[in-house]
Amino acid sequence: MHTVTHEELLRRAENLRLPTRHHIGGRDESGSGAAFAVVAPRDGQLLTHVADAREAEVDLAVAAARRAFDSGPWPRMAPADRGRTLLRIADLLEERREQLALTISLEMGKPITEAHDIELRAAINAFRWYGQLADKLTDESPHTAPDTLALVTREPAGVVGAVVPWNFPLTLAGWKVAPALAAGCAVVLKPSESSPLSALLLGRIATDAGLPPGVLNVVTGDGPTAGRTIGLHPDVDVLAFTGSTAVGRHFLRHAADSNLKRVWLELGGKSPNIILPDAPDLEKAAATAAWGIFFNQGEMCTAPSRLLVHSSIAEQVTDAVVRRARELRVGDPLDPATQMGALVSQAHLDRVHGHIVTGQAEGARLRTGGERTLTATGGSFLQPTVFDHVGPGMRLAREEIFGPVLSVLTFDDLDEAVRLANATEYGLAAGLWTSDLSTAHRISRALKAGTVWVNCYEEGDLTVPFGGMKQSGNGRDKSVHALEKYTELKTTWIQL
């Protein structure tokens, strides 16, 4: 996308054909006729109206998935055949990469370059990796007495309800759908009502790749109706959710009130990023801190939103972060030169800006940003924002903001750094910058986080698991470990 001009991308976006109907049983379905508006955060203009799932549409999708699992070919295929279908999905995602990137940029405000180069790369890699993994899994035969044979087999868990958010609509869908399909499950995918379009395209691409009808169904609708119905549905065996901690609690209640389905949650974060005086490169540490909080408009559960800096270097590091924040180019997501796009909606912009107002009222010092910008466009744009003099009891330091707002806190020794880092209900990710190997090991072990990055941030690939501790959730996406969510262990004991 780097070689395509802004004007050309605007033209292509104007001619983009956007999906509007559910994808159920391998076909597009209008359902009851109810629809909701999808608005572009870049200018506040209507993109299209999309089918709004009521209970009847969710029931139809779950029934299609149930048939596909109970009597269809997918769970009974040789794993290598399932893998080849996933590889075809990856190939079609690659072929339609530009269309998908434009759709994501339009629906949730992500810069087009990041949508094309990062989001689509991650989604394609997910289907390709699990496609290659599908026939390489093995069962167990424990050593038992000579006159017995014990077999431990992994079997697909059944119908999976996957509910994913708007900030990485295809990446997070891929992290759930691809391993569930590789395991032999059938899936009902519900994207956020803020970003339904790319998920609908994924459903059609999966069907075009040869996925049997009903194995992947996509229903679009809101959480209180469509999401709740999936959570309570007695024919959904597993629920995989990425989103807020508050909604995660609802899904746990839905499971308790229905069939005790297994619920896997990847929830919020308030990730600390600790910079010690012996960091190998303070300028790189500051640059990475700035990139991490402003990437994807700060709309990331792993965003390093708490920068914990040793007091001896706090001024130097904070000045460097502020300088980079001021240099960042905020603009139209469809402009390849844009570095930070629009927040997903005006309502979300209002919430984020409310945190900024509260931070100032509580006594934190606003170093840069803090105001809405590009208001004449009608879009939901915010300046990159940095606060220092943040106290650990302030809301800026405790609550997930989910926007481009950085809070800088200082510490004087390692014990204080660890205490500050762990002083949160969340435990998703953390960063640490040091040249001392022993310090790196000791602090990473002490941090209550599912991922700790040392002298980097947001690095990794499909080979490593991703997920959180404490109120950041349970279970893991990515890696072989993701299959644990979508399989059941069965023991068969044979007396010889």
Coordinates of C-alpha atoms in Angstrom, one line a residue:
M1 CA 0.0 0.0 0.0
H2 CA 3.0 2.3 0.3
T3 CA 3.1 3.0 -3.4
V4 CA -0.6 3.8 -3.7
T5 CA -1.6 7.5 -3.3
H6 CA -4.1 8.9 -0.9
E7 CA -6.3 10.0 -3.8
E8 CA -6.3 6.5 -5.4
L9 CA -7.2 4.9 -2.1
L10 CA -10.1 7.3 -1.7
R11 CA -11.3 6.3 -5.1
R12 CA -11.0 2.6 -4.3
A13 CA -12.8 3.0 -1.0
E14 CA -15.6 4.8 -2.8
N15 CA -16.1 1.8 -5.1
L16 CA -15.7 -0.8 -2.4
R17 CA -18.6 -3.3 -2.2
L18 CA -19.4 -3.8 1.5
P19 CA -21.2 -6.9 2.8
T20 CA -24.5 -6.3 4.7
R21 CA -25.9 -9.8 5.5
H22 CA -25.1 -12.6 7.9
H23 CA -23.2 -15.6 6.6
I24 CA -24.9 -18.7 7.9
G25 CA -24.6 -22.3 6.6
G26 CA -22.5 -21.2 3.7
R27 CA -25.0 -18.6 2.4
D28 CA -25.7 -14.9 3.0
E29 CA -28.9 -14.4 5.1
S30 CA -30.8 -11.2 5.7
G31 CA -32.6 -12.6 8.7
S32 CA -35.4 -10.5 10.3
G33 CA -34.7 -7.4 8.2
A34 CA -33.5 -5.4 11.2
A35 CA -30.3 -3.5 10.5
F36 CA -27.9 -1.2 12.2
A37 CA -25.7 1.6 10.9
V38 CA -21.9 1.2 10.4
V39 CA -20.2 4.7 10.6
A40 CA -16.7 5.5 9.3
P41 CA -14.7 7.0 12.2
R42 CA -12.5 8.9 9.7
D43 CA -15.4 11.3 8.8
G44 CA -18.5 10.3 10.7
Q45 CA -20.3 9.3 7.5
L46 CA -22.5 6.3 7.1
L47 CA -20.7 3.3 5.4
T48 CA -23.7 1.0 5.2
H49 CA -26.4 -0.8 7.2
V50 CA -25.7 -4.3 8.3
A51 CA -28.1 -7.1 9.3
D52 CA -28.8 -7.0 13.1
A53 CA -29.0 -10.5 14.6
R54 CA -31.9 -11.2 16.9
E55 CA -32.3 -14.5 18.8
A56 CA -33.7 -16.2 15.7
E57 CA -30.6 -15.5 13.6
V58 CA -28.3 -16.7 16.3
D59 CA -30.4 -19.8 16.7
L60 CA -30.1 -20.4 12.9
A61 CA -26.4 -20.0 13.0
V62 CA -25.9 -22.3 16.0
A63 CA -28.2 -24.9 14.4
A64 CA -26.1 -24.7 11.2
A65 CA -22.9 -25.2 13.2
R66 CA -24.5 -28.0 15.2
R67 CA -25.4 -29.9 12.0
A68 CA -22.0 -29.3 10.6
F69 CA -20.3 -30.7 13.7
D70 CA -22.7 -33.6 14.5
S71 CA -23.2 -35.0 11.0
G72 CA -21.0 -33.0 8.6
P73 CA -17.7 -34.0 7.1
W74 CA -15.4 -31.4 8.9
P75 CA -14.8 -33.1 12.2
R76 CA -14.4 -36.5 10.4
M77 CA -11.9 -35.3 7.8
A78 CA -8.3 -36.3 7.9
P79 CA -6.4 -33.5 9.7
A80 CA -4.3 -33.0 6.7
D81 CA -7.4 -32.2 4.6
R82 CA -8.6 -29.7 7.2
G83 CA -5.2 -28.2 7.1
R84 CA -5.3 -27.7 3.3
T85 CA -8.6 -25.9 3.6
L86 CA -7.1 -23.5 6.2
L87 CA -4.2 -22.9 3.8
R88 CA -6.6 -22.1 1.0
I89 CA -8.3 -19.6 3.4
A90 CA -4.9 -18.0 4.0
D91 CA -4.3 -17.8 0.3
L92 CA -7.6 -16.1 -0.4
L93 CA -7.0 -13.6 2.4
E94 CA -3.7 -12.8 0.7
E95 CA -5.4 -12.4 -2.7
R96 CA -8.0 -10.0 -1.2
R97 CA -5.7 -8.3 1.2
E98 CA -6.2 -4.8 -0.2
Q99 CA -10.0 -5.1 -0.1
L100 CA -9.8 -6.3 3.5
A101 CA -7.4 -3.7 4.6
L102 CA -9.5 -0.9 3.1
T103 CA -12.6 -2.4 4.8
I104 CA -10.8 -2.5 8.2
S105 CA -9.5 1.0 7.8
L106 CA -12.9 2.3 7.0
E107 CA -14.8 0.6 9.7
M108 CA -12.5 1.2 12.7
G109 CA -10.1 4.0 11.8
K110 CA -6.8 2.1 11.6
P111 CA -4.2 3.6 9.3
I112 CA -4.4 1.8 5.9
T113 CA -0.7 0.9 6.1
E114 CA -1.1 -0.8 9.4
A115 CA -4.2 -2.6 8.3
H116 CA -2.5 -3.9 5.2
D117 CA 1.0 -4.6 6.6
I118 CA 0.3 -5.6 10.2
E119 CA -3.4 -6.6 10.7
L120 CA -3.7 -8.7 7.5
R121 CA -0.3 -10.2 8.0
A122 CA -1.3 -11.5 11.4
A123 CA -4.6 -12.8 10.2
I124 CA -3.1 -14.6 7.2
N125 CA -0.3 -16.1 9.3
A126 CA -2.9 -17.5 11.8
F127 CA -4.7 -19.5 9.2
R128 CA -1.5 -20.6 7.5
W129 CA 0.2 -21.6 10.8
Y130 CA -2.8 -23.7 12.1
G131 CA -3.3 -25.1 8.6
Q132 CA 0.3 -26.4 8.7
L133 CA -0.1 -27.6 12.3
A134 CA -3.4 -29.5 11.7
D135 CA -1.8 -32.9 10.9
K136 CA 1.1 -32.7 13.3
L137 CA -0.7 -33.2 16.6
T138 CA -0.3 -36.5 18.4
D139 CA -2.3 -38.3 21.1
E140 CA -0.9 -40.2 24.0
S141 CA -0.6 -43.8 25.2
P142 CA 0.7 -43.8 28.8
H143 CA 2.7 -46.7 30.1
T144 CA 0.3 -48.9 32.1
A145 CA 0.3 -52.5 33.3
P146 CA 1.2 -55.2 30.7
D147 CA -2.4 -56.4 30.4
T148 CA -3.9 -53.0 29.7
L149 CA -3.8 -50.3 27.1
A150 CA -4.6 -46.7 27.8
L151 CA -5.2 -44.1 25.1
V152 CA -5.6 -40.4 25.7
T153 CA -7.1 -38.7 22.6
R154 CA -7.9 -35.0 21.9
E155 CA -11.3 -34.6 20.3
P156 CA -12.9 -31.4 19.0
A157 CA -15.0 -29.7 21.6
G158 CA -18.0 -29.0 19.4
V159 CA -19.7 -25.7 18.6
V160 CA -17.6 -22.7 19.4
G161 CA -19.0 -19.2 19.9
A162 CA -16.3 -16.7 19.2
V163 CA -17.0 -13.0 20.1
V164 CA -14.3 -10.6 19.1
P165 CA -13.8 -6.8 19.5
W166 CA -13.3 -4.0 17.0
N167 CA -9.6 -3.0 17.6
F168 CA -8.1 -5.9 15.6
P169 CA -11.1 -7.4 14.0
L170 CA -9.5 -9.9 11.7
T171 CA -6.4 -10.7 13.8
L172 CA -8.4 -11.6 16.8
A173 CA -11.0 -13.5 14.7
G174 CA -8.1 -15.5 13.2
W175 CA -6.6 -16.3 16.6
K176 CA -9.8 -17.9 17.6
V177 CA -11.3 -19.3 14.4
A178 CA -8.2 -20.8 12.9
P179 CA -7.3 -23.1 15.9
A180 CA -10.9 -24.0 16.4
L181 CA -11.2 -25.1 12.8
A182 CA -7.9 -26.9 12.9
A183 CA -9.2 -28.9 15.9
G184 CA -12.4 -29.9 13.9
C185 CA -14.9 -27.6 15.6
A186 CA -17.7 -25.6 14.0
V187 CA -17.8 -21.8 14.8
V188 CA -20.3 -19.1 15.2
L189 CA -18.4 -15.8 15.0
K190 CA -19.9 -12.5 16.3
P191 CA -17.8 -9.5 15.5
S192 CA -18.2 -6.1 17.3
E193 CA -21.0 -4.0 15.8
S194 CA -18.4 -1.3 15.3
S195 CA -16.4 -3.6 12.9
P196 CA -18.7 -6.2 11.4
L197 CA -17.7 -5.8 7.7
S198 CA -14.3 -7.5 7.7
A199 CA -15.7 -10.5 9.6
L200 CA -18.5 -10.9 7.1
L201 CA -15.9 -11.0 4.3
L202 CA -13.9 -13.6 6.2
G203 CA -17.0 -15.8 6.3
R204 CA -17.5 -15.6 2.6
I205 CA -13.8 -16.2 2.0
A206 CA -13.9 -19.3 4.1
T207 CA -16.8 -20.6 2.0
D208 CA -15.0 -19.8 -1.2
A209 CA -12.0 -21.7 0.1
G210 CA -14.1 -24.9 0.4
L211 CA -15.1 -24.9 4.0
P212 CA -18.2 -27.0 4.3
P213 CA -21.5 -25.2 5.0
G214 CA -22.1 -24.4 8.6
V215 CA -18.5 -24.8 9.8
L216 CA -18.0 -21.0 10.0
N217 CA -21.0 -18.8 10.5
V218 CA -20.8 -15.0 11.0
V219 CA -23.7 -13.2 12.7
T220 CA -23.6 -9.4 13.2
G221 CA -25.3 -7.7 16.1
D222 CA -24.9 -6.1 19.5
G223 CA -23.7 -7.7 22.7
P224 CA -26.9 -7.4 24.8
T225 CA -28.9 -9.4 22.2
A226 CA -26.6 -11.4 19.8
G227 CA -23.7 -11.8 22.2
R228 CA -26.0 -12.8 25.2
T229 CA -27.8 -15.3 23.0
I230 CA -24.6 -17.0 22.1
G231 CA -23.5 -17.0 25.7
L232 CA -26.7 -18.6 26.9
H233 CA -27.2 -21.0 24.0
P234 CA -27.4 -24.6 25.1
D235 CA -25.9 -25.9 21.8
V236 CA -22.7 -23.8 22.1
D237 CA -20.1 -25.9 23.8
V238 CA -17.2 -23.4 24.1
L239 CA -17.2 -19.6 24.3
A240 CA -14.1 -17.6 23.4
F241 CA -14.2 -13.9 24.0
T242 CA -11.8 -11.0 23.7
G243 CA -13.0 -7.7 25.1
S244 CA -13.7 -5.8 28.3
T245 CA -13.5 -7.4 31.8
A246 CA -17.1 -6.3 32.4
V247 CA -18.4 -8.2 29.4
G248 CA -16.3 -11.2 30.3
R249 CA -18.1 -11.4 33.6
H250 CA -21.4 -11.5 31.8
F251 CA -20.2 -14.5 29.7
L252 CA -19.2 -16.4 32.9
R253 CA -22.7 -15.7 34.2
H254 CA -24.3 -16.9 30.9
A255 CA -22.3 -20.1 31.2
A256 CA -23.5 -20.7 34.7
D257 CA -27.1 -20.0 33.8
S258 CA -27.0 -22.3 30.8
N259 CA -25.0 -25.5 30.0
L260 CA -21.8 -24.7 31.9
K261 CA -20.0 -24.2 28.6
R262 CA -16.3 -23.5 28.9
V263 CA -15.6 -19.8 28.7
W264 CA -12.1 -18.5 27.6
L265 CA -11.5 -14.8 28.2
E266 CA -8.8 -12.4 27.0
L267 CA -9.7 -9.1 28.7
G268 CA -8.4 -5.7 29.5
G269 CA -4.9 -4.5 30.5
K270 CA -3.1 -1.7 32.1
S271 CA 0.4 -2.8 31.1
P272 CA 3.5 -1.4 32.8
N273 CA 6.6 -0.6 30.8
I274 CA 9.6 -0.4 33.1
I275 CA 12.8 1.5 32.1
L276 CA 15.8 1.1 34.3
P277 CA 18.9 3.3 34.1
D278 CA 21.0 0.5 32.6
A279 CA 18.7 0.1 29.6
P280 CA 20.9 -0.8 26.7
D281 CA 19.6 2.1 24.6
L282 CA 17.5 4.8 26.4
E283 CA 16.5 6.5 23.1
K284 CA 15.2 3.2 21.7
A285 CA 13.4 2.5 24.9
A286 CA 11.7 5.9 24.7
A287 CA 10.9 5.5 21.0
T288 CA 9.3 2.1 21.7
A289 CA 7.3 3.4 24.6
A290 CA 5.9 6.1 22.3
W291 CA 5.2 3.7 19.5
G292 CA 3.6 1.2 21.9
I293 CA 1.0 3.6 23.3
F294 CA 0.1 5.4 20.1
F295 CA 0.1 2.3 17.8
N296 CA -3.5 1.6 16.7
Q297 CA -4.5 4.8 18.4
G298 CA -3.8 3.2 21.8
E299 CA -6.7 0.9 21.2
M300 CA -4.9 -2.2 22.4
C301 CA -5.4 -4.3 25.4
T302 CA -1.6 -4.7 25.7
A303 CA -0.8 -1.0 25.2
P304 CA 2.1 0.0 27.6
S305 CA -0.1 2.7 29.1
R306 CA 1.9 3.0 32.3
L307 CA 5.5 4.1 31.7
L308 CA 7.5 3.3 34.9
V309 CA 10.8 5.2 34.8
H310 CA 13.6 5.3 37.3
S311 CA 13.7 8.8 38.8
S312 CA 17.3 9.4 37.7
I313 CA 16.3 9.2 34.0
A314 CA 12.7 10.2 34.2
E315 CA 13.1 13.6 32.7
Q316 CA 15.3 12.4 29.9
V317 CA 13.0 9.6 28.9
T318 CA 9.8 11.6 29.3
D319 CA 11.1 14.4 27.1
A320 CA 12.0 11.9 24.4
V321 CA 8.5 10.4 24.5
V322 CA 6.9 13.8 24.4
R323 CA 9.0 14.8 21.4
R324 CA 8.0 11.8 19.5
A325 CA 4.3 12.3 20.4
R326 CA 4.5 15.8 18.9
E327 CA 6.1 14.5 15.7
L328 CA 3.5 11.9 15.1
R329 CA 1.3 12.4 12.1
V330 CA -2.4 12.1 12.9
G331 CA -4.6 12.0 9.8
D332 CA -7.0 10.3 7.5
P333 CA -6.7 6.5 7.9
L334 CA -6.8 6.2 4.1
D335 CA -3.7 8.3 3.7
P336 CA -0.6 6.0 3.5
A337 CA 1.4 8.7 5.3
T338 CA -0.8 8.7 8.4
Q339 CA 0.8 7.3 11.5
M340 CA -2.2 7.5 13.9
G341 CA -5.8 7.3 12.6
A342 CA -9.2 7.9 14.2
L343 CA -10.6 6.4 17.3
V344 CA -13.3 4.0 16.6
S345 CA -16.3 6.3 17.3
Q346 CA -17.2 9.7 18.7
A347 CA -18.6 7.9 21.8
H348 CA -15.3 6.2 22.4
L349 CA -13.5 9.5 21.8
D350 CA -15.7 11.1 24.5
R351 CA -14.8 8.4 27.0
V352 CA -11.1 8.7 26.3
H353 CA -11.2 12.5 26.5
G354 CA -13.1 12.2 29.8
H355 CA -10.1 10.3 31.3
I356 CA -7.9 13.2 30.2
V357 CA -10.1 15.7 31.9
T358 CA -10.1 13.6 35.1
G359 CA -6.4 13.2 35.0
Q360 CA -5.9 16.9 35.0
A361 CA -8.4 17.4 37.8
E362 CA -6.6 14.8 39.9
G363 CA -3.3 16.7 39.6
A364 CA -1.3 14.9 36.8
R365 CA 0.7 17.2 34.6
L366 CA -0.3 17.2 30.9
R367 CA 2.9 17.3 28.9
T368 CA 1.5 17.2 25.4
G369 CA -1.8 16.6 23.6
G370 CA -5.1 16.1 25.4
E371 CA -7.3 17.7 22.8
R372 CA -9.6 16.6 20.0
T373 CA -8.1 17.4 16.6
L374 CA -9.1 17.5 12.9
T375 CA -12.6 18.3 14.1
A376 CA -13.5 19.8 10.7
T377 CA -13.4 16.3 9.1
G378 CA -16.2 15.0 11.3
G379 CA -13.9 12.2 12.4
S380 CA -13.0 11.0 15.9
F381 CA -9.4 12.2 16.2
L382 CA -7.4 12.8 19.3
Q383 CA -3.9 14.3 19.8
P384 CA -1.3 11.8 21.2
T385 CA -1.3 12.5 24.9
V386 CA 1.3 12.2 27.6
F387 CA 0.9 12.8 31.4
D388 CA 3.7 12.8 34.0
H389 CA 3.6 13.4 37.8
V390 CA 1.0 10.6 37.8
G391 CA 0.4 9.1 41.2
P392 CA -0.3 5.3 41.6
G393 CA -3.8 6.0 43.1
M394 CA -4.9 8.2 40.2
R395 CA -7.5 6.9 37.7
L396 CA -4.9 7.5 34.9
A397 CA -2.7 4.8 36.6
R398 CA -5.5 2.4 37.4
E399 CA -8.2 2.3 34.7
E400 CA -7.8 1.0 31.2
I401 CA -8.3 4.1 28.9
F402 CA -8.0 2.3 25.5
G403 CA -6.7 5.3 23.7
P404 CA -3.5 7.2 23.0
V405 CA -2.9 8.4 26.5
L406 CA 0.4 7.6 28.4
S407 CA 0.9 7.9 32.1
V408 CA 4.4 8.3 33.4
L409 CA 5.2 7.2 37.0
T410 CA 8.6 7.2 38.7
F411 CA 10.3 4.8 41.1
D412 CA 13.6 4.7 43.0
D413 CA 14.5 1.0 43.3
L414 CA 13.6 -2.4 41.8
D415 CA 11.2 -3.4 44.6
E416 CA 9.2 -0.2 44.1
A417 CA 9.1 -0.8 40.4
V418 CA 7.7 -4.3 40.8
R419 CA 5.2 -3.1 43.4
L420 CA 4.0 -0.3 41.0
A421 CA 3.9 -2.7 38.1
N422 CA 1.7 -5.3 39.9
A423 CA -0.5 -2.7 41.6
T424 CA -3.4 -3.3 39.1
E425 CA -6.3 -5.7 38.8
Y426 CA -5.0 -6.6 35.3
G427 CA -2.1 -8.9 34.3
L428 CA -1.9 -9.1 30.5
A429 CA 1.5 -7.8 29.5
A430 CA 4.6 -5.9 30.7
G431 CA 7.8 -4.5 29.4
L432 CA 11.3 -4.2 31.0
W433 CA 14.4 -2.4 29.8
T434 CA 17.7 -3.5 31.3
S435 CA 21.2 -4.7 30.4
D436 CA 21.5 -7.0 33.4
L437 CA 20.5 -10.6 32.6
S438 CA 19.9 -11.4 36.3
T439 CA 17.7 -8.4 36.7
A440 CA 15.7 -9.3 33.6
H441 CA 15.0 -12.8 34.9
R442 CA 14.2 -11.8 38.4
I443 CA 11.8 -9.0 37.5
S444 CA 10.1 -10.9 34.7
R445 CA 9.4 -13.7 37.2
A446 CA 8.0 -11.2 39.7
L447 CA 5.7 -9.5 37.3
K448 CA 2.2 -10.8 37.2
A449 CA 1.6 -10.7 33.5
G450 CA 1.0 -13.3 30.8
T451 CA 3.7 -11.8 28.5
V452 CA 6.9 -9.9 29.6
W453 CA 8.9 -8.2 26.8
V454 CA 12.5 -7.5 27.7
N455 CA 14.2 -4.7 25.7
C456 CA 11.4 -4.7 23.2
Y457 CA 7.6 -4.5 23.1
E458 CA 4.8 -6.3 21.2
E459 CA 7.2 -8.8 19.7
G460 CA 6.3 -12.5 19.1
D461 CA 4.8 -14.8 16.5
L462 CA 2.3 -17.7 16.3
T463 CA 4.7 -20.1 18.1
V464 CA 4.2 -18.4 21.5
P465 CA 1.0 -18.2 23.6
F466 CA -0.8 -15.0 24.3
G467 CA -3.1 -14.3 27.3
G468 CA -3.4 -12.9 30.7
M469 CA -3.4 -13.4 34.5
K470 CA -5.7 -11.9 37.1
Q471 CA -8.6 -9.9 35.6
S472 CA -7.0 -10.0 32.2
G473 CA -8.5 -13.4 31.6
N474 CA -7.6 -17.0 31.2
G475 CA -6.5 -19.5 28.5
R476 CA -4.2 -18.7 25.7
D477 CA -4.6 -17.6 22.1
K478 CA -1.8 -18.5 19.5
S479 CA 0.6 -21.4 19.6
V480 CA -0.2 -25.1 20.1
H481 CA -1.7 -24.1 23.5
A482 CA -4.7 -22.5 21.8
L483 CA -5.9 -25.9 20.8
E484 CA -6.5 -26.7 24.5
K485 CA -9.5 -24.4 24.4
Y486 CA -11.1 -26.2 21.5
T487 CA -10.5 -29.8 22.3
E488 CA -11.6 -32.3 25.0
L489 CA -9.3 -35.0 26.5
K490 CA -10.8 -38.5 26.4
T491 CA -9.3 -41.5 28.1
T492 CA -9.9 -45.0 26.7
W493 CA -8.9 -47.9 29.0
I494 CA -8.7 -51.3 27.4
Q495 CA -8.3 -54.5 29.3
L496 CA -6.2 -56.9 27.1

